[in-house]
Coordinates of C-alpha atoms in Angstrom, one line a residue:
Chain A
M1175 CA 0.0 0.0 0.0
R1176 CA 1.2 3.5 -0.8
K1177 CA 1.9 6.1 1.7
G1178 CA -1.0 8.5 2.3
Q1179 CA -3.7 6.0 1.5
T1180 CA -5.8 4.8 4.3
V1181 CA -8.0 1.7 4.2
P1182 CA -11.5 2.3 5.6
P1183 CA -12.5 -0.1 8.3
T1184 CA -13.9 -3.3 7.0
S1185 CA -17.5 -2.6 8.0
E1186 CA -17.4 0.7 6.1
R1187 CA -15.9 -0.8 3.0
T1188 CA -18.6 -3.5 2.9
R1189 CA -21.3 -1.0 3.5
T1190 CA -20.3 1.2 0.6
R1191 CA -20.4 -1.9 -1.6
G1192 CA -23.9 -2.4 -0.4
A1193 CA -23.5 -6.1 0.1
P1194 CA -25.4 -7.4 3.1
L1195 CA -23.2 -9.0 5.7
S1196 CA -23.8 -12.7 6.2
L1197 CA -24.2 -14.1 9.7
G1198 CA -20.7 -15.6 9.7
D1199 CA -19.2 -12.3 8.7
R1200 CA -21.1 -10.5 11.4
L1201 CA -20.1 -13.1 14.0
F1202 CA -16.5 -12.9 13.1
A1203 CA -16.4 -9.1 12.9
G1204 CA -18.1 -9.0 16.3
S1205 CA -15.8 -11.4 18.0
A1206 CA -12.7 -9.8 16.5
T1207 CA -13.9 -6.3 17.6
G1208 CA -14.8 -7.8 21.0
A1209 CA -11.3 -9.2 21.4
G1210 CA -9.7 -5.8 20.5
V1211 CA -11.9 -4.0 22.9
L1212 CA -11.2 -6.5 25.7
I1213 CA -7.5 -5.7 25.4
L1214 CA -8.1 -2.0 25.8
L1215 CA -10.4 -2.7 28.7
V1216 CA -7.8 -4.8 30.5
L1217 CA -5.2 -2.2 29.9
A1218 CA -7.4 0.6 31.1
G1219 CA -8.4 -1.5 34.1
V1220 CA -4.7 -2.1 35.1
A1221 CA -3.9 1.6 34.6
A1222 CA -7.0 2.6 36.7
F1223 CA -6.0 0.2 39.5
L1224 CA -2.5 1.5 39.6
V1225 CA -3.5 5.1 39.6
A1226 CA -6.2 4.6 42.2
E1227 CA -3.9 2.6 44.5
A1228 CA -0.9 4.9 44.0
W1229 CA -3.0 8.0 44.7
P1230 CA -2.5 8.0 48.5
A1231 CA 1.3 7.8 47.9
L1232 CA 1.2 10.6 45.4
T1233 CA -0.6 12.9 47.8
A1234 CA 1.2 11.8 51.0
S1235 CA 3.6 14.2 52.7
E1236 CA 7.4 13.6 52.4
D1237 CA 8.0 12.0 55.8
E1238 CA 5.2 9.4 55.3
I1239 CA 7.2 7.9 52.5
P1240 CA 9.8 5.2 53.4
G1241 CA 13.1 6.9 53.4
G1242 CA 11.6 10.2 54.4
E1243 CA 12.6 12.1 51.3
G1244 CA 9.5 12.0 49.2
L1245 CA 8.1 9.7 46.5
V1246 CA 10.2 10.9 43.7
L1247 CA 13.5 10.4 45.5
Y1248 CA 12.3 7.0 46.6
I1249 CA 11.4 5.7 43.1
W1250 CA 14.1 7.5 41.1
P1251 CA 17.1 5.3 42.1
L1252 CA 14.9 2.2 41.7
L1253 CA 13.9 3.3 38.2
L1254 CA 17.6 3.9 37.3
G1255 CA 18.5 0.5 38.7
T1256 CA 15.7 -1.1 36.6
L1257 CA 16.8 0.7 33.5
L1258 CA 20.5 0.0 34.0
S1259 CA 20.0 -3.7 34.6
A1260 CA 17.5 -4.1 31.7
T1261 CA 19.5 -2.1 29.2
L1262 CA 22.7 -3.9 30.1
A1263 CA 20.9 -7.2 29.7
L1264 CA 19.6 -6.1 26.3
L1265 CA 23.0 -4.9 25.1
M1266 CA 24.4 -8.4 25.9
A1267 CA 21.5 -10.4 24.7
A1268 CA 20.4 -8.7 21.5
P1269 CA 23.6 -9.1 19.4
L1270 CA 24.0 -12.6 20.6
A1271 CA 20.4 -13.4 19.7
V1272 CA 20.9 -12.1 16.2
A1273 CA 24.0 -14.2 15.8
I1274 CA 22.3 -17.3 17.1
A1275 CA 19.3 -16.7 14.9
L1276 CA 21.6 -16.3 11.9
F1277 CA 23.5 -19.4 12.7
V1278 CA 20.4 -21.5 13.1
T1279 CA 18.7 -20.2 9.9
H1280 CA 21.6 -19.7 7.5
Y1281 CA 24.8 -21.4 8.7
A1282 CA 23.9 -24.5 10.7
P1283 CA 23.6 -27.7 8.7
R1284 CA 19.9 -28.7 8.4
R1285 CA 20.2 -31.7 10.8
L1286 CA 21.4 -29.3 13.5
A1287 CA 19.2 -26.4 12.8
A1288 CA 15.8 -27.9 13.7
P1289 CA 16.9 -29.3 17.1
L1290 CA 18.6 -26.1 17.9
G1291 CA 15.4 -24.2 17.2
Y1292 CA 13.4 -26.5 19.5
I1293 CA 16.0 -26.1 22.3
I1294 CA 15.8 -22.3 22.0
D1295 CA 12.0 -22.4 22.3
L1296 CA 12.4 -24.7 25.3
L1297 CA 14.8 -22.4 27.0
A1298 CA 12.2 -19.6 26.6
A1299 CA 9.8 -21.7 28.7
V1300 CA 12.2 -22.1 31.8
P1301 CA 10.7 -20.2 34.7
S1302 CA 12.6 -17.1 35.8
I1303 CA 13.1 -18.3 39.3
I1304 CA 15.3 -21.1 37.9
Y1305 CA 17.5 -18.6 36.3
G1306 CA 17.5 -16.6 39.5
L1307 CA 18.7 -19.7 41.5
W1308 CA 21.3 -20.5 38.9
G1309 CA 22.6 -16.9 39.0
F1310 CA 22.7 -16.9 42.7
S1311 CA 24.4 -20.2 43.3
V1312 CA 26.5 -20.7 40.1
L1313 CA 27.1 -17.5 38.3
A1314 CA 27.6 -15.1 41.2
P1315 CA 30.6 -16.9 42.7
Q1316 CA 32.2 -17.2 39.3
T1317 CA 32.1 -13.4 38.8
V1318 CA 34.0 -12.6 41.9
S1319 CA 37.5 -12.9 40.6
P1320 CA 36.9 -11.3 37.1
S1321 CA 35.2 -8.4 39.0
G1322 CA 38.3 -7.9 41.1
W1323 CA 40.4 -7.9 37.9
L1324 CA 38.0 -5.3 36.3
A1325 CA 38.2 -3.1 39.4
E1326 CA 41.9 -3.3 39.4
N1327 CA 42.6 -2.7 35.7
L1328 CA 39.6 -0.9 34.4
G1329 CA 38.6 0.9 37.6
W1330 CA 38.8 4.3 35.8
I1331 CA 35.6 3.4 33.9
P1332 CA 32.8 4.3 36.3
F1333 CA 31.1 1.0 35.6
F1334 CA 34.0 -0.9 37.1
A1335 CA 34.9 1.5 39.9
G1336 CA 34.8 -1.1 42.6
P1337 CA 35.5 -2.1 45.3
A1338 CA 34.5 -5.5 43.8
S1339 CA 31.8 -7.4 45.7
S1340 CA 33.0 -10.5 47.5
T1341 CA 29.7 -12.4 46.9
G1342 CA 29.3 -11.6 43.3
R1343 CA 25.7 -10.6 43.8
T1344 CA 26.2 -7.4 41.8
M1345 CA 24.4 -5.4 39.2
L1346 CA 26.6 -7.1 36.6
T1347 CA 25.5 -10.6 37.7
A1348 CA 21.9 -9.6 37.7
A1349 CA 22.3 -8.1 34.2
I1350 CA 23.9 -11.3 32.9
V1351 CA 21.2 -13.4 34.4
L1352 CA 18.6 -11.2 32.8
A1353 CA 20.5 -11.4 29.5
V1354 CA 20.5 -15.2 29.6
M1355 CA 16.8 -15.1 30.5
I1356 CA 15.7 -12.9 27.7
L1357 CA 18.1 -14.4 25.1
P1358 CA 15.8 -17.3 24.1
I1359 CA 12.7 -15.2 23.6
I1360 CA 14.5 -12.6 21.5
T1361 CA 16.2 -15.4 19.5
A1362 CA 13.0 -17.2 18.9
V1363 CA 11.3 -14.0 17.5
I1364 CA 14.3 -13.1 15.2
R1365 CA 14.8 -16.7 14.0
E1366 CA 11.2 -16.8 12.9
A1367 CA 11.6 -13.6 10.9
F1368 CA 14.9 -14.7 9.3
L1369 CA 13.4 -18.0 8.2
Q1370 CA 10.7 -16.1 6.3
T1371 CA 13.1 -14.0 4.3
P1372 CA 11.7 -14.2 0.8
R1373 CA 13.7 -16.5 -1.4
L1374 CA 13.4 -13.9 -4.1
H1375 CA 15.4 -11.3 -2.1
E1376 CA 18.0 -13.8 -1.1
E1377 CA 18.5 -14.8 -4.8
A1378 CA 18.7 -11.1 -5.7
S1379 CA 21.8 -10.9 -3.5
W1380 CA 23.3 -14.2 -4.6
A1381 CA 22.9 -13.3 -8.3
L1382 CA 24.9 -10.1 -7.7
G1383 CA 27.8 -12.2 -6.5
A1384 CA 27.3 -11.8 -2.8
T1385 CA 29.1 -14.0 -0.3
R1386 CA 26.9 -15.6 2.4
W1387 CA 27.6 -12.8 4.8
E1388 CA 26.9 -10.1 2.1
M1389 CA 23.7 -11.9 1.2
I1390 CA 22.7 -11.8 4.9
R1391 CA 23.5 -8.1 5.1
L1392 CA 21.7 -7.2 1.9
S1393 CA 18.6 -9.4 2.2
V1394 CA 18.2 -11.1 5.6
L1395 CA 19.0 -8.4 8.1
P1396 CA 16.9 -5.6 6.4
F1397 CA 14.0 -8.0 6.1
G1398 CA 14.3 -9.0 9.8
R1399 CA 14.9 -5.5 11.0
S1400 CA 11.5 -4.8 12.5
S1401 CA 11.5 -8.3 14.1
M1402 CA 14.9 -7.6 15.6
I1403 CA 13.5 -4.4 17.1
G1404 CA 10.3 -6.1 18.1
G1405 CA 12.0 -9.1 19.7
S1406 CA 14.5 -6.9 21.5
M1407 CA 11.6 -4.8 22.9
L1408 CA 9.8 -8.0 24.0
G1409 CA 13.0 -9.0 25.8
L1410 CA 13.6 -5.6 27.3
G1411 CA 10.0 -5.6 28.6
R1412 CA 10.7 -8.9 30.3
A1413 CA 13.9 -7.6 31.7
L1414 CA 12.3 -4.5 33.0
G1415 CA 9.6 -6.4 34.7
E1416 CA 11.6 -9.3 35.9
T1417 CA 11.1 -9.8 39.6
M1418 CA 12.3 -13.1 41.1
A1419 CA 15.5 -13.5 39.3
V1420 CA 16.7 -10.1 40.3
A1421 CA 15.4 -10.3 43.8
I1422 CA 17.3 -13.5 44.4
V1423 CA 20.6 -12.5 42.6
L1424 CA 21.0 -8.9 43.6
S1425 CA 22.3 -8.0 47.0
V1426 CA 20.4 -4.8 47.8
S1427 CA 22.2 -2.5 50.2
A1428 CA 22.1 1.0 49.0
D1429 CA 19.5 3.7 48.6
A1430 CA 21.5 5.8 46.1
F1431 CA 22.0 4.8 42.5
S1432 CA 25.4 4.4 41.1
F1433 CA 26.8 3.2 37.8
N1434 CA 29.2 0.9 39.6
L1435 CA 28.3 -2.5 38.3
I1436 CA 30.6 -4.7 40.4
S1437 CA 30.4 -3.3 43.9
S1438 CA 28.3 -4.8 46.8
S1439 CA 26.2 -1.7 47.2
N1440 CA 23.3 -1.9 44.7
V1441 CA 19.9 -0.4 44.5
A1442 CA 17.1 -2.8 43.7
T1443 CA 15.0 -2.7 40.5
I1444 CA 11.4 -1.6 40.8
A1445 CA 9.9 -5.1 40.4
A1446 CA 12.4 -6.7 42.8
N1447 CA 11.9 -4.0 45.3
I1448 CA 8.1 -4.6 45.3
A1449 CA 8.7 -8.3 45.8
L1450 CA 11.1 -7.8 48.6
K1451 CA 9.2 -5.0 50.5
F1452 CA 5.6 -6.0 49.9
P1453 CA 5.3 -8.6 52.7
E1454 CA 6.5 -6.3 55.4
S1455 CA 4.7 -3.1 54.2
S1456 CA 1.5 -1.6 55.4
G1457 CA -0.4 1.6 55.0
V1458 CA 1.1 4.2 52.7
A1459 CA 4.2 2.1 52.1
V1460 CA 2.0 -0.3 50.1
N1461 CA 0.7 2.6 48.0
V1462 CA 4.3 3.8 47.5
L1463 CA 5.2 0.3 46.1
I1464 CA 2.2 0.5 43.8
A1465 CA 3.2 4.0 42.7
S1466 CA 6.6 2.5 41.7
G1467 CA 4.7 -0.1 39.8
L1468 CA 2.8 2.6 38.0
V1469 CA 6.1 4.1 37.0
L1470 CA 7.3 0.8 35.7
F1471 CA 4.1 0.4 33.7
V1472 CA 4.5 3.8 32.1
V1473 CA 8.2 3.2 31.3
T1474 CA 7.4 -0.2 29.7
L1475 CA 4.6 1.5 27.7
L1476 CA 7.0 4.2 26.5
V1477 CA 9.6 1.7 25.5
N1478 CA 7.1 -0.2 23.4
M1479 CA 5.8 2.9 21.8
G1480 CA 9.3 4.0 21.0
A1481 CA 10.1 0.7 19.3
R1482 CA 6.9 1.0 17.3
A1483 CA 7.8 4.5 16.2
V1484 CA 11.3 3.3 15.1
I1485 CA 9.7 0.5 13.1
N1486 CA 7.2 2.9 11.5
R1487 CA 9.7 5.5 10.6
R1488 CA 11.0 3.3 7.8
R1489 CA 7.7 1.7 6.9
E1490 CA 8.0 2.7 3.3
F1491 CA 11.2 0.8 3.0
S1492 CA 9.9 -2.3 4.8
G1493 CA 8.9 -4.1 1.6
A1494 CA 5.4 -4.5 2.9
N1495 CA 4.0 -2.3 0.1
Chain B
M260 CA 32.6 -7.8 -21.8
A261 CA 30.3 -10.1 -23.7
K262 CA 31.9 -13.5 -23.6
R263 CA 31.1 -16.8 -25.3
L264 CA 29.6 -19.6 -23.3
D265 CA 30.4 -23.2 -24.3
V266 CA 28.4 -25.9 -22.6
S267 CA 29.3 -29.5 -23.2
D268 CA 27.6 -32.7 -21.9
L269 CA 26.1 -31.0 -18.9
D270 CA 24.1 -33.2 -16.6
I271 CA 22.2 -31.4 -13.8
Y272 CA 21.2 -33.2 -10.6
Y273 CA 19.0 -32.5 -7.6
D274 CA 20.6 -34.9 -5.2
K275 CA 20.2 -38.2 -7.0
F276 CA 17.5 -37.0 -9.4
L277 CA 18.8 -36.3 -12.8
A278 CA 16.8 -33.2 -13.9
V279 CA 18.5 -32.3 -17.2
Q280 CA 20.7 -34.5 -19.2
G281 CA 23.4 -34.0 -21.8
V282 CA 23.1 -30.4 -22.8
S283 CA 25.7 -29.1 -25.2
M284 CA 25.4 -25.7 -26.8
T285 CA 27.4 -22.6 -27.7
I286 CA 26.1 -19.3 -26.8
E287 CA 27.5 -16.5 -29.0
P288 CA 28.6 -13.2 -27.5
R289 CA 26.5 -10.1 -28.4
S290 CA 23.5 -12.1 -29.2
V291 CA 20.2 -13.1 -27.6
T292 CA 19.7 -16.8 -27.1
A293 CA 16.2 -17.8 -26.2
L294 CA 15.4 -21.1 -24.4
I295 CA 11.9 -22.3 -24.9
G296 CA 10.0 -25.5 -24.0
P297 CA 7.2 -26.8 -21.8
S298 CA 7.1 -26.2 -18.1
G299 CA 9.3 -28.5 -16.0
C300 CA 11.7 -29.4 -18.9
G301 CA 14.7 -27.9 -17.2
K302 CA 15.2 -24.5 -19.0
S303 CA 15.4 -22.5 -15.8
T304 CA 17.4 -25.2 -14.1
F305 CA 19.8 -25.1 -16.9
L306 CA 19.9 -21.3 -16.9
R307 CA 20.8 -21.4 -13.2
T308 CA 23.8 -23.6 -13.9
L309 CA 25.3 -20.8 -16.0
N310 CA 25.9 -18.6 -13.0
R311 CA 26.2 -21.4 -10.5
M312 CA 23.0 -20.5 -8.7
H313 CA 21.8 -24.1 -9.1
E314 CA 24.1 -25.3 -6.4
L315 CA 22.5 -23.1 -3.8
V316 CA 19.8 -25.8 -3.5
P317 CA 21.1 -28.3 -1.0
N318 CA 22.7 -31.3 -2.7
A319 CA 22.2 -29.9 -6.2
R320 CA 25.2 -30.5 -8.5
V321 CA 26.2 -30.7 -12.1
E322 CA 28.5 -32.9 -14.2
G323 CA 30.0 -31.6 -17.4
K324 CA 31.6 -28.5 -18.6
V325 CA 30.7 -24.8 -18.9
M326 CA 33.4 -22.7 -20.5
M327 CA 33.2 -18.9 -20.5
D328 CA 35.7 -18.0 -23.2
E329 CA 38.8 -19.7 -21.8
E330 CA 37.6 -20.1 -18.3
D331 CA 36.0 -23.2 -16.9
L332 CA 33.1 -22.0 -14.7
Y333 CA 33.2 -25.3 -12.8
G334 CA 36.9 -25.5 -12.5
P335 CA 38.3 -26.7 -9.2
N336 CA 39.7 -23.3 -8.2
V337 CA 36.7 -21.2 -9.3
D338 CA 34.7 -19.4 -6.6
P339 CA 31.0 -19.4 -7.4
V340 CA 30.7 -15.9 -5.9
R341 CA 33.2 -14.6 -8.6
V342 CA 31.2 -16.4 -11.3
R343 CA 28.1 -14.6 -10.3
R344 CA 29.8 -11.3 -10.4
H345 CA 30.5 -11.9 -14.0
V346 CA 27.3 -13.5 -15.0
G347 CA 24.3 -11.3 -14.1
M348 CA 20.8 -12.6 -13.6
V349 CA 17.3 -11.1 -13.8
F350 CA 14.4 -13.1 -12.3
Q351 CA 10.9 -13.9 -13.1
R352 CA 9.4 -11.6 -10.6
P353 CA 11.0 -8.2 -10.1
N354 CA 13.0 -8.4 -6.9
P355 CA 14.5 -5.0 -6.0
F356 CA 15.8 -4.9 -2.5
P357 CA 12.7 -3.6 -0.7
T358 CA 14.6 -1.7 2.0
M359 CA 16.8 0.2 -0.4
S360 CA 16.2 3.3 -2.5
V361 CA 16.3 3.2 -6.3
Y362 CA 19.9 4.5 -6.2
D363 CA 21.1 2.0 -3.6
N364 CA 19.5 -0.9 -5.5
V365 CA 21.6 0.0 -8.6
A366 CA 24.7 0.6 -6.4
A367 CA 24.3 -2.7 -4.5
G368 CA 26.4 -4.8 -6.8
L369 CA 28.9 -2.0 -7.2
K370 CA 29.4 -1.8 -3.5
L371 CA 30.0 -5.5 -3.3
N372 CA 32.6 -5.4 -6.0
N373 CA 34.4 -2.2 -5.1
K374 CA 34.1 -1.1 -1.5
R375 CA 35.9 2.2 -1.9
M376 CA 34.4 3.7 -5.0
K377 CA 34.3 7.5 -5.1
R378 CA 30.8 9.0 -4.7
S379 CA 31.0 10.8 -8.0
D380 CA 32.1 7.6 -9.9
M381 CA 29.3 5.8 -8.2
D382 CA 26.8 8.5 -9.2
E383 CA 28.0 8.3 -12.8
L384 CA 27.8 4.5 -13.0
V385 CA 24.3 4.5 -11.4
E386 CA 23.1 7.0 -13.9
R387 CA 24.7 5.2 -16.8
S388 CA 23.1 1.9 -15.7
L389 CA 19.7 3.4 -15.3
R390 CA 20.0 5.1 -18.7
S391 CA 21.0 1.7 -20.3
A392 CA 17.9 0.2 -18.6
N393 CA 15.8 3.0 -20.1
L394 CA 14.7 4.0 -16.6
W395 CA 16.7 7.1 -15.9
D396 CA 14.1 9.6 -17.1
E397 CA 11.4 8.0 -15.0
V398 CA 13.3 7.8 -11.7
K399 CA 15.9 10.6 -11.9
D400 CA 13.7 12.7 -9.5
R401 CA 13.2 10.0 -7.0
L402 CA 16.5 8.2 -6.7
N403 CA 16.1 8.2 -2.9
R404 CA 12.6 6.8 -2.9
P405 CA 12.2 3.0 -2.2
G406 CA 12.7 0.8 -5.2
S407 CA 9.7 -1.2 -4.2
G408 CA 7.5 1.9 -4.9
L409 CA 8.0 1.7 -8.6
S410 CA 5.5 -0.1 -11.0
G411 CA 6.2 -3.8 -11.8
G412 CA 7.7 -2.9 -15.2
Q413 CA 9.9 -0.2 -13.7
Q414 CA 11.0 -2.6 -10.9
Q415 CA 12.1 -5.1 -13.5
R416 CA 14.1 -2.5 -15.4
L417 CA 15.6 -1.5 -12.1
C418 CA 16.6 -5.1 -11.6
I419 CA 18.2 -5.1 -15.1
A420 CA 20.0 -1.8 -14.2
R421 CA 21.3 -3.4 -11.0
A422 CA 22.5 -6.5 -13.0
I423 CA 24.3 -4.5 -15.7
A424 CA 25.8 -1.9 -13.3
V425 CA 28.6 -4.4 -12.5
Q426 CA 29.2 -4.8 -16.2
P427 CA 28.8 -8.5 -16.4
D428 CA 30.0 -10.6 -19.3
V429 CA 26.8 -12.5 -19.6
L430 CA 23.2 -11.6 -18.7
L431 CA 20.8 -14.4 -17.8
M432 CA 17.0 -13.7 -17.8
D433 CA 14.5 -16.1 -16.3
E434 CA 11.2 -15.2 -17.9
P435 CA 11.7 -11.6 -17.1
C436 CA 8.4 -10.5 -18.6
S437 CA 6.0 -13.1 -17.3
A438 CA 4.8 -10.9 -14.4
L439 CA 4.4 -7.8 -16.6
D440 CA 1.7 -6.3 -18.7
P441 CA 2.1 -6.0 -22.5
I442 CA 3.4 -2.4 -22.4
S443 CA 6.1 -3.1 -19.8
T444 CA 6.9 -6.3 -21.7
G445 CA 7.4 -4.3 -24.9
A446 CA 9.7 -1.9 -23.0
I447 CA 11.8 -4.7 -21.6
E448 CA 12.0 -6.4 -25.0
D449 CA 13.3 -3.2 -26.7
L450 CA 15.8 -3.0 -23.9
I451 CA 17.0 -6.6 -24.4
V452 CA 17.6 -5.9 -28.1
E453 CA 19.6 -2.8 -27.2
L454 CA 21.6 -4.6 -24.5
K455 CA 22.8 -7.3 -26.9
R456 CA 25.1 -4.8 -28.4
D457 CA 27.2 -5.1 -25.2
Y458 CA 26.3 -8.3 -23.6
T459 CA 25.7 -12.0 -24.1
I460 CA 22.1 -12.6 -23.3
V461 CA 20.4 -15.8 -22.5
I462 CA 16.6 -15.6 -21.9
V463 CA 14.2 -18.3 -20.8
T464 CA 10.7 -17.6 -22.1
H465 CA 7.3 -19.2 -22.4
N466 CA 6.2 -16.6 -24.9
M467 CA 7.1 -17.9 -28.4
Q468 CA 6.3 -14.5 -30.0
Q469 CA 8.8 -13.0 -27.6
A470 CA 11.5 -15.5 -28.6
Q471 CA 10.8 -14.7 -32.3
R472 CA 10.9 -11.0 -31.7
I473 CA 14.1 -10.6 -29.8
S474 CA 16.3 -13.7 -30.1
D475 CA 18.9 -14.6 -32.7
T476 CA 19.2 -18.2 -31.6
T477 CA 16.6 -20.4 -30.0
G478 CA 17.0 -23.6 -28.1
F479 CA 14.2 -26.0 -27.5
F480 CA 14.1 -28.1 -24.3
N481 CA 11.8 -31.0 -23.8
L482 CA 11.3 -33.9 -21.5
K483 CA 12.5 -37.1 -23.2
A484 CA 9.4 -38.8 -21.8
I485 CA 7.3 -38.7 -18.6
G486 CA 9.6 -39.3 -15.7
E487 CA 12.7 -38.9 -17.9
P488 CA 15.1 -36.0 -17.5
G489 CA 14.8 -32.9 -19.6
A490 CA 17.1 -32.4 -22.6
L491 CA 18.0 -29.9 -25.3
V492 CA 16.2 -31.1 -28.4
E493 CA 17.7 -28.7 -30.8
I494 CA 19.2 -25.3 -31.0
D495 CA 19.5 -23.2 -34.1
A496 CA 18.9 -19.8 -35.6
T497 CA 15.5 -18.5 -34.4
T498 CA 14.1 -18.1 -37.9
K499 CA 15.0 -21.7 -38.7
I500 CA 13.5 -23.0 -35.4
F501 CA 10.2 -21.3 -36.0
T502 CA 9.9 -21.9 -39.8
N503 CA 11.8 -25.1 -40.5
P504 CA 12.9 -26.9 -37.4
G505 CA 14.9 -30.1 -37.7
N506 CA 12.9 -32.0 -35.2
T507 CA 9.2 -32.9 -35.3
A508 CA 8.8 -32.3 -31.5
T509 CA 10.1 -28.8 -32.0
E510 CA 7.7 -28.2 -34.9
D511 CA 4.8 -29.5 -32.8
Y512 CA 5.7 -27.2 -30.0
V513 CA 6.3 -24.0 -31.9
S514 CA 3.2 -24.5 -34.0
G515 CA 1.2 -24.9 -30.8
R516 CA 0.3 -28.6 -31.3
F517 CA 1.4 -29.5 -27.8
G518 CA 2.8 -28.0 -24.7

C-alpha cells in the first residue's frame, strides 16, 4: 500500500459496496472487535487500578514515604536500577540473539538447525526463578575474581569503579542473568523472521555475487529489521519487569543509585523492590510500592511505543508495500 | 565484456535425481539466445547452472563443462561468488531490495565489488546503468525513494539496471516479462535488443512470439518422456526453429500442437 492512502475499516468498506453481511461475517467481525476492545479494557483496568492505589502515595507528605525524602526520591534510584540492569541485559542479549538466529537459519547444517530451534524455544519456557537460582548459586561466585580484575585494571571506567563485591551478587551478575533469561525469547522471534526472508530477495543478492555474509547483510537483516527491534523490545519488557531472578541475585544494600556494576552496594529494581518489600509493608508504604509499579508500567509502555515508532519511521522501505 | 559460453555434456542433478541430461550448446557473444520448452523441462534449471545459482539448492550439483571464453566456470579453483559477479541474472518476478532506495539498488552490486568507490564515480555508474535500462528519465527525480514503490515494469528494469551496473560478461534472464503487462513487456524487449550490443544474453521464455521478436538463436528443451530427464532437443537460428525446425517435436511445440 502506498503512503497517504488509508483503508477504511472493514465494515465501512462493505457498506459502501452495499452487500449485506452474512451471519458468519457478522459473528467474526463482532468477536474480533470484542477481542480488540477487551485488550483495551484490560489495559485501562490495570492503569486505573495502579493510579487509584498509587494516589494516596502521590498525595502523601514527604515524611510518610519510606526513606523520608518523598516519593520521587524513593522511586528515582529504583527506576535507574531497573533501566540499568535491563539495558545492560539487552545490550548483551540482542547481538547474541541475532548471531544465534543467523547461525540457526543460515549457517547450521539442516540436521542441526531444527533441534537447535526447539532447544531455544524450550529455554524460553524455563521459569525465571530457575534462572535466579542459577545466577545466585552458580554464576555469582564465578564473577568474583573477574570483577576484582576489572576493578583493578579498568577501575577508571565508572562501571567498574569497585571495590569489587565479595559475593558476586552485583548489578553485573543480575544483568547477565537477565540477559540469559531474555536471550531465548529474542532469538525465537528473530529466528522466525529470518526464516521467512523471501527467497526472491536472497536470490537477488546471490545473483549479484554476494558472499553468504553479504547476502545476509543485503537481504536477511533488512527483512528482519522490524522483528529484531520487536524481539528486543519484548526481551527488554521482560527484563524491565523481571522480579524473582533479580530479587534473588542482587544484594540490595544502597539507597543511592550508582553506575558501579561490580560493587556490593546496589539499588534494587522496581519489580524486585516490590517483591522484597511488599510482605512487610502496610499503609502508605503499600501505596508507594504500587506507585513505583505505575512508573514501571509507564516506562514499559513508552519503551514499546518508542520501538513501534522506530519501526514505523521506515515503513515505506519495509517491503510491505 | 560479452563472452562466449560453451556448454558441453552438462548433466544437472538435484541430489540423486537427474533433472537435465546431456546439454551441449554454444552461446554466442553479443546475441540473444532464447530457451523455450514446456514447463518442467529444465530450462530454468539449466539457466541457473550458467551462474552457479543451481548449487544453492542443498545437494544440487552438475556434471560436465561450462566454459566462458577460456575459463571453466566449474573448474576446481573457481569461486562461485566470482562467477556470479561476471554473470548477471534477472528473475521472473522483479526483486529489487525492498529496504533500499532506487539509487542503492543499482549501487548494491557495485558496492559488493568495489568497496571504496568514489561517490562521483558511483553516481555516474548508477546514472549510466539506469540510462541503459531505459529507466533514468522515469526515476531521476526519485532516486532516494524506495525501489519497491515503482511499478512492476519499472521494478524489472531497475533489476536489469542493477544487474548491468557491475558490467557482467553474460546476462541471464529467467522469464523476465512473465509478471508484466504487454506495455512493460514491450519496453523490456526493446531494452533486451539494445543490450545485446554489449552483452551476451540468455533468456528463458514461455512466450514464443517473444522469442521470435528478440532472439537470434533459439534452443528448444523438452522432457524425453514422462519421468525422464529434460534435454535440449535442438538449438538453431531463431528463424529456422520457427519456420523449418529439424525435429518434429520442435515443430509441434512452436506451432502450438502440444505443450
